[in-house]
mmCIF file of N, CA and C in Angstrom:
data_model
loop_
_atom_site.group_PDB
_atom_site.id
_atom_site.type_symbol
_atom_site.label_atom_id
_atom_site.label_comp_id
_atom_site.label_asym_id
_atom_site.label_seq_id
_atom_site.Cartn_x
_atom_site.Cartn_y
_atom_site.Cartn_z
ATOM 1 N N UNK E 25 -10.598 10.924 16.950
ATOM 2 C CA UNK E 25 -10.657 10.081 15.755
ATOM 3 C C UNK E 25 -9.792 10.665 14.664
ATOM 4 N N UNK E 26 -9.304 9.651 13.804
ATOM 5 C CA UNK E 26 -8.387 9.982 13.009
ATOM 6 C C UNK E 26 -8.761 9.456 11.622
ATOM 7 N N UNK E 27 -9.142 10.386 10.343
ATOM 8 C CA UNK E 27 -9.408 9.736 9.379
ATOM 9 C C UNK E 27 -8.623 9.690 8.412
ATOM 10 N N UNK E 28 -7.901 8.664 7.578
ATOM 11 C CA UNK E 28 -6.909 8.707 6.582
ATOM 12 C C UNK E 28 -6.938 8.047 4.964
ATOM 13 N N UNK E 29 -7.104 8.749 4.407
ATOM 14 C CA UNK E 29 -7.121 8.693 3.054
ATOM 15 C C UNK E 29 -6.046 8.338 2.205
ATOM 16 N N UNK E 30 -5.643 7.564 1.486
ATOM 17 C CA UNK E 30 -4.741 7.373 0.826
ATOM 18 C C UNK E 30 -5.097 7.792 -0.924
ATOM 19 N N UNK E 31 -3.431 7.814 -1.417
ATOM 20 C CA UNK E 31 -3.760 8.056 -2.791
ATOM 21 C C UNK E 31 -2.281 7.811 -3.537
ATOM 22 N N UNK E 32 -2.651 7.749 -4.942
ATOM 23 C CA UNK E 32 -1.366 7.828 -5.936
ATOM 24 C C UNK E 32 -0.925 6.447 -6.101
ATOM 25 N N UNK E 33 -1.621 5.310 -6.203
ATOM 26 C CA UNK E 33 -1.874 3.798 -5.791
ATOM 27 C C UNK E 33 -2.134 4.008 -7.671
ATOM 28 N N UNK E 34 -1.529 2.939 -8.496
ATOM 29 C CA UNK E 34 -1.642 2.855 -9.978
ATOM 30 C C UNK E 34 -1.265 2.173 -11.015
ATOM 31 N N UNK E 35 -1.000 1.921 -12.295
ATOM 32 C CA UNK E 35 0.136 0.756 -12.468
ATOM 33 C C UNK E 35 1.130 1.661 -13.197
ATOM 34 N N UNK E 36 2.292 0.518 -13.034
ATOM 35 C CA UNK E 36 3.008 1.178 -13.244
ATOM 36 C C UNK E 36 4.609 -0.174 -13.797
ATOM 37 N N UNK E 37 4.982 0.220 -14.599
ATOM 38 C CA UNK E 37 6.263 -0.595 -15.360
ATOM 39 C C UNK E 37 7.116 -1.430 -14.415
ATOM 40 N N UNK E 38 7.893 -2.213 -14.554
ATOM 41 C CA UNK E 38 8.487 -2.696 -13.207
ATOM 42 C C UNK E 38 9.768 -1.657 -13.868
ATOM 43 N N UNK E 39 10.725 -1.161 -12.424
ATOM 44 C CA UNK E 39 12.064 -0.732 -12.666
ATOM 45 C C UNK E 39 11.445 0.970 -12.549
ATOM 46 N N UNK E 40 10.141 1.546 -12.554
ATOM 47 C CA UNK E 40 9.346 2.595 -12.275
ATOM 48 C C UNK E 40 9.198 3.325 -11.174
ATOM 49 N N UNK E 41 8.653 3.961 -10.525
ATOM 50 C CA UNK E 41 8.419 4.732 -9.496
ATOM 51 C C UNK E 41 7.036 5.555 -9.018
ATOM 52 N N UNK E 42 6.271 5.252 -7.976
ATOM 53 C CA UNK E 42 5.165 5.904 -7.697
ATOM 54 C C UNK E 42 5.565 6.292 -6.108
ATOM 55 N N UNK E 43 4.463 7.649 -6.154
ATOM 56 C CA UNK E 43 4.436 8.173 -4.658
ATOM 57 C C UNK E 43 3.169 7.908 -4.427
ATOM 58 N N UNK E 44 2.950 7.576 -3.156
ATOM 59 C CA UNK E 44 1.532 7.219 -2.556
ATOM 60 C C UNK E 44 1.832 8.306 -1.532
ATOM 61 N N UNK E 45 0.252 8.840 -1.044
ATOM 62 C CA UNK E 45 -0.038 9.782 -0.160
ATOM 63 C C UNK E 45 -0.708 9.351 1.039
ATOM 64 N N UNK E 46 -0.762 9.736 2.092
ATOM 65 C CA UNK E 46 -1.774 9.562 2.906
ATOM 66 C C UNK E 46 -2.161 11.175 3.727
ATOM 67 N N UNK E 47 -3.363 11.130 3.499
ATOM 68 C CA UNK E 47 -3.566 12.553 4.371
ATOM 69 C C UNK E 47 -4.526 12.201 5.187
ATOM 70 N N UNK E 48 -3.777 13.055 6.585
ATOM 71 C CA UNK E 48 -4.848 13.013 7.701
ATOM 72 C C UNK E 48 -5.839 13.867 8.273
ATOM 73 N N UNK E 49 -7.023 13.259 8.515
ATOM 74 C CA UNK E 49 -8.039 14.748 8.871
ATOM 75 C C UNK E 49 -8.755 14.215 10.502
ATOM 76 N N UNK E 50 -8.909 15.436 11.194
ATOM 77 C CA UNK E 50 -9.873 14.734 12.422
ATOM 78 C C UNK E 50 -8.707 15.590 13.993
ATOM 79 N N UNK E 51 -7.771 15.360 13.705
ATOM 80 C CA UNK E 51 -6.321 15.666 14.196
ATOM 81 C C UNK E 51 -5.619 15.705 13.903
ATOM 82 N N UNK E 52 -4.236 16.359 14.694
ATOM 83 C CA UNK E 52 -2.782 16.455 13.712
ATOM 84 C C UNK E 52 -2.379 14.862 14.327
ATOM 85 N N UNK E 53 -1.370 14.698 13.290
ATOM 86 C CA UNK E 53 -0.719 13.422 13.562
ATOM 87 C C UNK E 53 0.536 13.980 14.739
ATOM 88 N N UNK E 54 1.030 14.771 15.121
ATOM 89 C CA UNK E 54 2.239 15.073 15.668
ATOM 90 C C UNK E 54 1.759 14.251 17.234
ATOM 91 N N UNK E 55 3.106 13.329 17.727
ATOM 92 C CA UNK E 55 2.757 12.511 18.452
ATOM 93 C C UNK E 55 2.336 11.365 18.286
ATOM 94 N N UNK E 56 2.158 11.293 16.964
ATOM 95 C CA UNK E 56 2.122 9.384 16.325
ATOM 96 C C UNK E 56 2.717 8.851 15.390
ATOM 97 N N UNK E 57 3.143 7.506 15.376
ATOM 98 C CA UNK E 57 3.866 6.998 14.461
ATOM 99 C C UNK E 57 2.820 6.730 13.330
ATOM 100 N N UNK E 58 3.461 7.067 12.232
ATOM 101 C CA UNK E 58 2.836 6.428 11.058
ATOM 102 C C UNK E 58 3.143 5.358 10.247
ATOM 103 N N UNK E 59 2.367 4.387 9.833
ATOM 104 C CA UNK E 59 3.139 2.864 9.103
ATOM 105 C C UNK E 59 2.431 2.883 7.663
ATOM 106 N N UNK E 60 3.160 2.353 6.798
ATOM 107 C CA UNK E 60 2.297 1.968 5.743
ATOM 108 C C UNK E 60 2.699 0.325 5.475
ATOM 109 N N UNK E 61 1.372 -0.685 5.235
ATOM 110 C CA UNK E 61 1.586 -2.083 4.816
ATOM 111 C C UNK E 61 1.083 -2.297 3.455
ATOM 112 N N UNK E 62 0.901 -3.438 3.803
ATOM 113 C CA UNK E 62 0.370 -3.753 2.101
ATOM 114 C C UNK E 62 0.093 -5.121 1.938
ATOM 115 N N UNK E 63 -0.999 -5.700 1.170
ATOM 116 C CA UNK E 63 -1.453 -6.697 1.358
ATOM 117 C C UNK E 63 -1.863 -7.182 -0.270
ATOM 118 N N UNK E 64 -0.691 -8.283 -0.908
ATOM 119 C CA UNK E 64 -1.006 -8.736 -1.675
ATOM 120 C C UNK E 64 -2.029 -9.819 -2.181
ATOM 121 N N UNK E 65 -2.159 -10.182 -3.278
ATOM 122 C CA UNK E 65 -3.875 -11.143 -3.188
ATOM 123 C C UNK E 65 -3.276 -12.255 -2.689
ATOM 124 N N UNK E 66 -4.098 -13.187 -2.159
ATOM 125 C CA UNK E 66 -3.669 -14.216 -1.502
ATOM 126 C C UNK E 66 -2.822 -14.301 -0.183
ATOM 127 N N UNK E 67 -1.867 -13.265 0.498
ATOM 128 C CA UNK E 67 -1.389 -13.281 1.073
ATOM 129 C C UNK E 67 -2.083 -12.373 2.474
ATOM 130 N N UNK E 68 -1.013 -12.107 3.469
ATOM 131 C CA UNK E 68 -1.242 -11.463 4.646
ATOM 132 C C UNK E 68 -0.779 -9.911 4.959
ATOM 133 N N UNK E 69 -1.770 -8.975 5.272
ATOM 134 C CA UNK E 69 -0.921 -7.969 5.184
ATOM 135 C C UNK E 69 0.463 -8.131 5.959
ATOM 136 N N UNK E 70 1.281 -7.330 5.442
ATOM 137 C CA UNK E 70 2.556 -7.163 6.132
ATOM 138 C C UNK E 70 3.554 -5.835 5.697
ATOM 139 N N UNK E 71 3.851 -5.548 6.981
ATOM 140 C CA UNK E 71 4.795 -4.089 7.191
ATOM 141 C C UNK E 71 5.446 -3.666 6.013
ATOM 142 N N UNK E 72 5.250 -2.897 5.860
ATOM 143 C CA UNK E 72 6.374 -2.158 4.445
ATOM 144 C C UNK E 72 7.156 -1.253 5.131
ATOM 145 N N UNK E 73 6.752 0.480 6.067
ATOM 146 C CA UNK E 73 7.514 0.687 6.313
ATOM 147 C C UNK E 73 6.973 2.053 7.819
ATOM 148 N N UNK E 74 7.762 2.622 8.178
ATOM 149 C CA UNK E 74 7.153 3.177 9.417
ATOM 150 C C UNK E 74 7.832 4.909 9.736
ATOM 151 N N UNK E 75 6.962 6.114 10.262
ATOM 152 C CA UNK E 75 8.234 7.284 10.744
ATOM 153 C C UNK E 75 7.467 7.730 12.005
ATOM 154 N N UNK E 76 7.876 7.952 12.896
ATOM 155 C CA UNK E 76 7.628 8.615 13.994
ATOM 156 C C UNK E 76 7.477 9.956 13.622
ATOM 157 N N UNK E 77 6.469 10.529 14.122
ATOM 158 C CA UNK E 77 6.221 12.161 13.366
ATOM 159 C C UNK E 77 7.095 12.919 14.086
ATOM 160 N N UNK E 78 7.336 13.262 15.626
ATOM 161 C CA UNK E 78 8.251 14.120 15.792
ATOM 162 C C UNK E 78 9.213 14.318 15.650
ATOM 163 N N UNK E 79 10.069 13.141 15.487
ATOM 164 C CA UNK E 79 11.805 12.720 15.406
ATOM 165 C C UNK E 79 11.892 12.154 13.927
ATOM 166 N N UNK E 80 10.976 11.906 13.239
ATOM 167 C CA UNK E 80 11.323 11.492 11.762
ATOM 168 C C UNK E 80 12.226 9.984 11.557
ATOM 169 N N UNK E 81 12.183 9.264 12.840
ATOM 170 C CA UNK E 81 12.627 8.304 13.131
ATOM 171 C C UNK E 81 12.332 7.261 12.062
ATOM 172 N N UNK E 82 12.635 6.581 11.220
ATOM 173 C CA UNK E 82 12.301 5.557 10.353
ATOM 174 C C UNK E 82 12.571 4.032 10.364
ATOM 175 N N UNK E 83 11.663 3.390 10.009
ATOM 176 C CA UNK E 83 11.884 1.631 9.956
ATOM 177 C C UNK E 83 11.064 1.006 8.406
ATOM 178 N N UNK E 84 12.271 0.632 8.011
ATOM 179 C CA UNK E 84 11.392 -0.355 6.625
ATOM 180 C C UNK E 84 11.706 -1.959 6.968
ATOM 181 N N UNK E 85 10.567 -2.588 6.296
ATOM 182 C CA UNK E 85 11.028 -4.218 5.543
ATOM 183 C C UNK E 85 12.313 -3.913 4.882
ATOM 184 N N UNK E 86 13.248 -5.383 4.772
ATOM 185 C CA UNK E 86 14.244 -5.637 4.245
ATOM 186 C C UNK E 86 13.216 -6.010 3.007
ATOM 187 N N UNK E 87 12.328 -6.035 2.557
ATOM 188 C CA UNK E 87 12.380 -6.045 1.015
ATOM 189 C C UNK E 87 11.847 -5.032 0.339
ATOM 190 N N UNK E 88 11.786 -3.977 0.851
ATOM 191 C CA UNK E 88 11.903 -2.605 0.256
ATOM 192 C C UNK E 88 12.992 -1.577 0.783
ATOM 193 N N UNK E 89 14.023 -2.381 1.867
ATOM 194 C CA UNK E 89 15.192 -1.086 2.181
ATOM 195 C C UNK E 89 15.333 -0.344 0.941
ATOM 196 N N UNK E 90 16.048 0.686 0.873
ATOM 197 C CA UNK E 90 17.022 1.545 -0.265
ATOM 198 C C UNK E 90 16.014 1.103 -1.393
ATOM 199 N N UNK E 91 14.920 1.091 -1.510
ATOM 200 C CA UNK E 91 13.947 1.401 -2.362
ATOM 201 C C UNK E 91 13.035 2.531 -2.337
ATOM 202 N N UNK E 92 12.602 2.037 -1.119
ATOM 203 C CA UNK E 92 10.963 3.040 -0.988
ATOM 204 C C UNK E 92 11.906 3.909 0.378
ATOM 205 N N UNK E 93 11.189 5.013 0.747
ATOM 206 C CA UNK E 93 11.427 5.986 1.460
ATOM 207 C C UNK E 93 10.158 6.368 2.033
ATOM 208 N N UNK E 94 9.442 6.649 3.676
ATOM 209 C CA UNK E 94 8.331 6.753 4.221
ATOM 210 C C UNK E 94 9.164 8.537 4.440
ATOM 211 N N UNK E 95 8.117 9.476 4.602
ATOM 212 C CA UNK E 95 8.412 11.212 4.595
ATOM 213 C C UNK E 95 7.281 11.583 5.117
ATOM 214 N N UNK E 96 7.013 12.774 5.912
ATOM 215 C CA UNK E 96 6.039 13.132 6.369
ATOM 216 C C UNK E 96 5.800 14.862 5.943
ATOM 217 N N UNK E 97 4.733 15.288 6.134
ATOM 218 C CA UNK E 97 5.317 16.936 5.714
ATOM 219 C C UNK E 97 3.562 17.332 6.656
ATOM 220 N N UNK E 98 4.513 17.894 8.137
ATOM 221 C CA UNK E 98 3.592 18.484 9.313
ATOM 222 C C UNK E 98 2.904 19.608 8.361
ATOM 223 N N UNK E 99 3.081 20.600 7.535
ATOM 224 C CA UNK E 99 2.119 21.751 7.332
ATOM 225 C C UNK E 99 0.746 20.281 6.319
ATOM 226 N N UNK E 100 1.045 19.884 6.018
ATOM 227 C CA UNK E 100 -0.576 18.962 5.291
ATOM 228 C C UNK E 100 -0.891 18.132 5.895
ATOM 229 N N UNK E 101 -0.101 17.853 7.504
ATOM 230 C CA UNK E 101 -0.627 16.651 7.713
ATOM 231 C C UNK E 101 -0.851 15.442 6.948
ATOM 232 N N UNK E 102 0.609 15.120 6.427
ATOM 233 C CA UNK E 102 0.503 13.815 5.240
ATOM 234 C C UNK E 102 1.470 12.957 5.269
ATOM 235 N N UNK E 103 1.439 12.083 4.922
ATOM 236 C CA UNK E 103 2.657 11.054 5.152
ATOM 237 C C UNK E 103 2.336 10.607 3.538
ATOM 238 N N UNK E 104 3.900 10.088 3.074
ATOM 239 C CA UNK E 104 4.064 10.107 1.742
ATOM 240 C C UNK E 104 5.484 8.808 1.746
ATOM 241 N N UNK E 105 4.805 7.789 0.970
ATOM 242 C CA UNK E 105 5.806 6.459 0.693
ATOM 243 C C UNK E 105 6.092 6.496 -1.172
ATOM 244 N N UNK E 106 7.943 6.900 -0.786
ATOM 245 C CA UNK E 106 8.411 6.898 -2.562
ATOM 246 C C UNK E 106 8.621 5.792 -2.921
ATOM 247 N N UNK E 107 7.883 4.714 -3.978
ATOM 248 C CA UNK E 107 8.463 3.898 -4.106
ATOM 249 C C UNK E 107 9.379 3.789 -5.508
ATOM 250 N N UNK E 108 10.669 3.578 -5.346
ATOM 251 C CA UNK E 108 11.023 3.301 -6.731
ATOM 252 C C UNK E 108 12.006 2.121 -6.703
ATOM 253 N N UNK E 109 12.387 1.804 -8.120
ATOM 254 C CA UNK E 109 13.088 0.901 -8.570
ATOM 255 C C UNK E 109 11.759 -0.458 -8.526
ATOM 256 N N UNK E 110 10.536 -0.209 -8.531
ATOM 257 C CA UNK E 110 9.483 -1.205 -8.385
ATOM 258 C C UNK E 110 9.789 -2.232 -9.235
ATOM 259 N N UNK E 111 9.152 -3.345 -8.421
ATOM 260 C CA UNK E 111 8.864 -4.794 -9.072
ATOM 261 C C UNK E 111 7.427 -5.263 -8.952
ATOM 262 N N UNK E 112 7.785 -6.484 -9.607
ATOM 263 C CA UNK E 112 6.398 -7.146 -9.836
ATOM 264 C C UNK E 112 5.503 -7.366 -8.299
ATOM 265 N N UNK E 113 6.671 -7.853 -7.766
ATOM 266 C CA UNK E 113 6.083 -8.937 -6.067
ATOM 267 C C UNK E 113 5.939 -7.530 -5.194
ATOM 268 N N UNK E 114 5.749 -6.053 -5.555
ATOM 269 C CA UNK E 114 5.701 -4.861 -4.906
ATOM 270 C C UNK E 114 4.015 -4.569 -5.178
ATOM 271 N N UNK E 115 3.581 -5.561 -6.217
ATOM 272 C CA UNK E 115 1.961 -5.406 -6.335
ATOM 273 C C UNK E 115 0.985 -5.525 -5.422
ATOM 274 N N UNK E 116 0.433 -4.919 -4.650
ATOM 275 C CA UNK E 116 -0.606 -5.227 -3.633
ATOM 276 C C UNK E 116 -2.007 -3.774 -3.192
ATOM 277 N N UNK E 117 -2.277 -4.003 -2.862
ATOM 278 C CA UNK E 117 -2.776 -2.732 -1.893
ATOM 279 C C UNK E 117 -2.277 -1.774 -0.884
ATOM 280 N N UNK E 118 -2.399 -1.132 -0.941
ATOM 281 C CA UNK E 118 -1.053 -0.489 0.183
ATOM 282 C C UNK E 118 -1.729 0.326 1.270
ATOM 283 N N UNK E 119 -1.773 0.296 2.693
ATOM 284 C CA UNK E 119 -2.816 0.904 3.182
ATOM 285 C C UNK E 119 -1.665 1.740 4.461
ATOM 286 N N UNK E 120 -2.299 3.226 4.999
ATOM 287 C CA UNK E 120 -1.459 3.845 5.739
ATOM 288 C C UNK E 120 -1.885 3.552 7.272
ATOM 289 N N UNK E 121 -1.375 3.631 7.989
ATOM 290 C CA UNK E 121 -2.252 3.590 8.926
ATOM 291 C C UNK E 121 -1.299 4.311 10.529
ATOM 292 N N UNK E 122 -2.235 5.061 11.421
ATOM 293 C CA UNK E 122 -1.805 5.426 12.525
ATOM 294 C C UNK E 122 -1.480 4.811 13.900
ATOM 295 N N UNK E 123 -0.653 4.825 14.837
ATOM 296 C CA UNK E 123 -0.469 4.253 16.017
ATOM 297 C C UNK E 123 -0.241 5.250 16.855
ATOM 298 N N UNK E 124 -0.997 5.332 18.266
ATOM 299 C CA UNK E 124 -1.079 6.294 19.430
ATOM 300 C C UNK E 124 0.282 6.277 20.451
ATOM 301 N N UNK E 125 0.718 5.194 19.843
ATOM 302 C CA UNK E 125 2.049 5.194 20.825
ATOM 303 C C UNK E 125 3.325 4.921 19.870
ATOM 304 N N UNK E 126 4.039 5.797 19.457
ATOM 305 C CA UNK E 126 5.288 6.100 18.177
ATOM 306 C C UNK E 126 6.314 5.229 19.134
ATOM 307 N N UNK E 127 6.361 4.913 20.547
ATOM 308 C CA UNK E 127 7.960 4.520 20.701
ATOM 309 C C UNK E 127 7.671 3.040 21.155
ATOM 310 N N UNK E 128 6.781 2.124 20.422
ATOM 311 C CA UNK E 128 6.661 0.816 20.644
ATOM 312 C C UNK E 128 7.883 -0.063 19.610
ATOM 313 N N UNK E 129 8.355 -0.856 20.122
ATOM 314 C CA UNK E 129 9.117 -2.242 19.357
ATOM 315 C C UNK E 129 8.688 -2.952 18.786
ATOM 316 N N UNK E 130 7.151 -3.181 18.776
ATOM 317 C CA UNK E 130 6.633 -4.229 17.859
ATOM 318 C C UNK E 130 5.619 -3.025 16.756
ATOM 319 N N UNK E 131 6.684 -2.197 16.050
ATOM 320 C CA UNK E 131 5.830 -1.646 15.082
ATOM 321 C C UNK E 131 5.911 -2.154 13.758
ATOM 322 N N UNK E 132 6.354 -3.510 13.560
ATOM 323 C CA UNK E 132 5.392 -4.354 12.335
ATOM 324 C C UNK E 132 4.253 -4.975 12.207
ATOM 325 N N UNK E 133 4.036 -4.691 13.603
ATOM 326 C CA UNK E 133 3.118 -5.964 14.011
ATOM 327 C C UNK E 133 1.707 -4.739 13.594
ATOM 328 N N UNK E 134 0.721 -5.316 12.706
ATOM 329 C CA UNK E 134 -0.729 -4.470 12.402
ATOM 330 C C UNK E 134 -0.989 -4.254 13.582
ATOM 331 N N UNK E 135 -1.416 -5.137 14.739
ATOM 332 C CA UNK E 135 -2.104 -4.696 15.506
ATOM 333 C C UNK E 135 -1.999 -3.466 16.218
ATOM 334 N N UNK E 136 -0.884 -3.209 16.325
ATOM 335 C CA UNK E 136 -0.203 -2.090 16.789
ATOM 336 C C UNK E 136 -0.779 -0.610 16.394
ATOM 337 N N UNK E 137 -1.331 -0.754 15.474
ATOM 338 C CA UNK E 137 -1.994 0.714 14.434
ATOM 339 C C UNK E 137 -3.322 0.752 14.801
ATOM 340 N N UNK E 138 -3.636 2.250 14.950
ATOM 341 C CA UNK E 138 -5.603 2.313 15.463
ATOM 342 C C UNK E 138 -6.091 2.975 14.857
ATOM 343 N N UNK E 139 -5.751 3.272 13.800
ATOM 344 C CA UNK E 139 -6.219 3.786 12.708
ATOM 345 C C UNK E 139 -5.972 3.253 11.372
ATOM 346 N N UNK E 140 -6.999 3.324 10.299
ATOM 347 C CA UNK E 140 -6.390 2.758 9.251
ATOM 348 C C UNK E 140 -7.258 3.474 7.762
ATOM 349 N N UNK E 141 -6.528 3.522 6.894
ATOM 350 C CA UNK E 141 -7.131 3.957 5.713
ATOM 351 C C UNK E 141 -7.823 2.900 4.537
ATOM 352 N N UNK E 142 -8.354 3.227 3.823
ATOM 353 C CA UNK E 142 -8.436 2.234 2.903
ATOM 354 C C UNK E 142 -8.199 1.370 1.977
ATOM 355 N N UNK E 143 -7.132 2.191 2.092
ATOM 356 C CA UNK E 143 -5.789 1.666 0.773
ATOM 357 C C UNK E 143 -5.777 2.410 -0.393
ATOM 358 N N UNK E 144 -4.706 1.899 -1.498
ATOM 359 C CA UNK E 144 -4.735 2.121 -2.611
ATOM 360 C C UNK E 144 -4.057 1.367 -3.409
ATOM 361 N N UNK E 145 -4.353 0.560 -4.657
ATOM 362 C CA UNK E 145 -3.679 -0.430 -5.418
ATOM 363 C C UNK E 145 -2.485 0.687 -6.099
ATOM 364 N N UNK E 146 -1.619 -0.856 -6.420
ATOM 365 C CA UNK E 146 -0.516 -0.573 -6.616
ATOM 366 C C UNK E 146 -0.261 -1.761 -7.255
ATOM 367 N N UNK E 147 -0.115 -1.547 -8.606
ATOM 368 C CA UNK E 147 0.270 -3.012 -9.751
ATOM 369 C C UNK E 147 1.618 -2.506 -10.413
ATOM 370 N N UNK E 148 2.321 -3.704 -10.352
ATOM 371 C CA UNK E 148 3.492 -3.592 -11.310
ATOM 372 C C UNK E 148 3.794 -4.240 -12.162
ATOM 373 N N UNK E 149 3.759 -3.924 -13.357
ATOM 374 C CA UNK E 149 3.640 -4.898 -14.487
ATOM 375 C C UNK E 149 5.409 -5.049 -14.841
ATOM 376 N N UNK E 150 5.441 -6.627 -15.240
ATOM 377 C CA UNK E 150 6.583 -7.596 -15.370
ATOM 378 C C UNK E 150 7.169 -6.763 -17.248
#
């Protein structure tokens, strides 16, 4: 079992910058991909962005490319999403979550993740 906590979820100016955390406890993550989504009100969660822990391999949404940056750092066992240059429509919940198999093709797809955290808001004011 894998338990994951998120943090650093807050408001914040549009054109601003926050780091969100996720730390993992239970096991090391080495050997799983990590994703973070996000799920605005009214809408469906959906992929923000993804790294394979051993190879540091990365995948974002085209509407956070060359914005946000997904990073991992093996001594804390943590995965860490920079977001900057934020906007308004970047407002949602943002939740991290683990997958047992890092070299799948459908890693936007939620289902794909077997682990999941609870989130953390993330408002951007206009």
């Amino acid at each position: 079992q894998v338990q994951l906590v998120e943090s650093g979820g807050g408001l914040v100016q549009a054109g601003g910058s926050l780091r969100l955390s996720c730390a993992a406890s239970g096991r090391t993550l080495t050997g799983y991909a990590m994703g973070w989504f996000r799920q605005a009100p009214g809408k469906e969660r959906e992929f923000v962005a993804r790294i394979r822990w051993s190879s540091s391999i990365t995948y974002y949404a085209d509407s956070v490319k060359g914005r946000f940056t997904i990073s991992r750092d093996n001594a804390k066992n943590t995965v860490y999403l920079q977001m900057n240059r934020l906007k308004p429509e970047d407002t949602a919940v943002y939740y991290c979550a683990a997958d047992t198999n890092p070299y799948t093709s459908t890693y936007n797809y939620e289902s794909r993740y077997d682990y999941w955290g609870q989130g953390t808001q993330v408002t951007v004011s206009s």
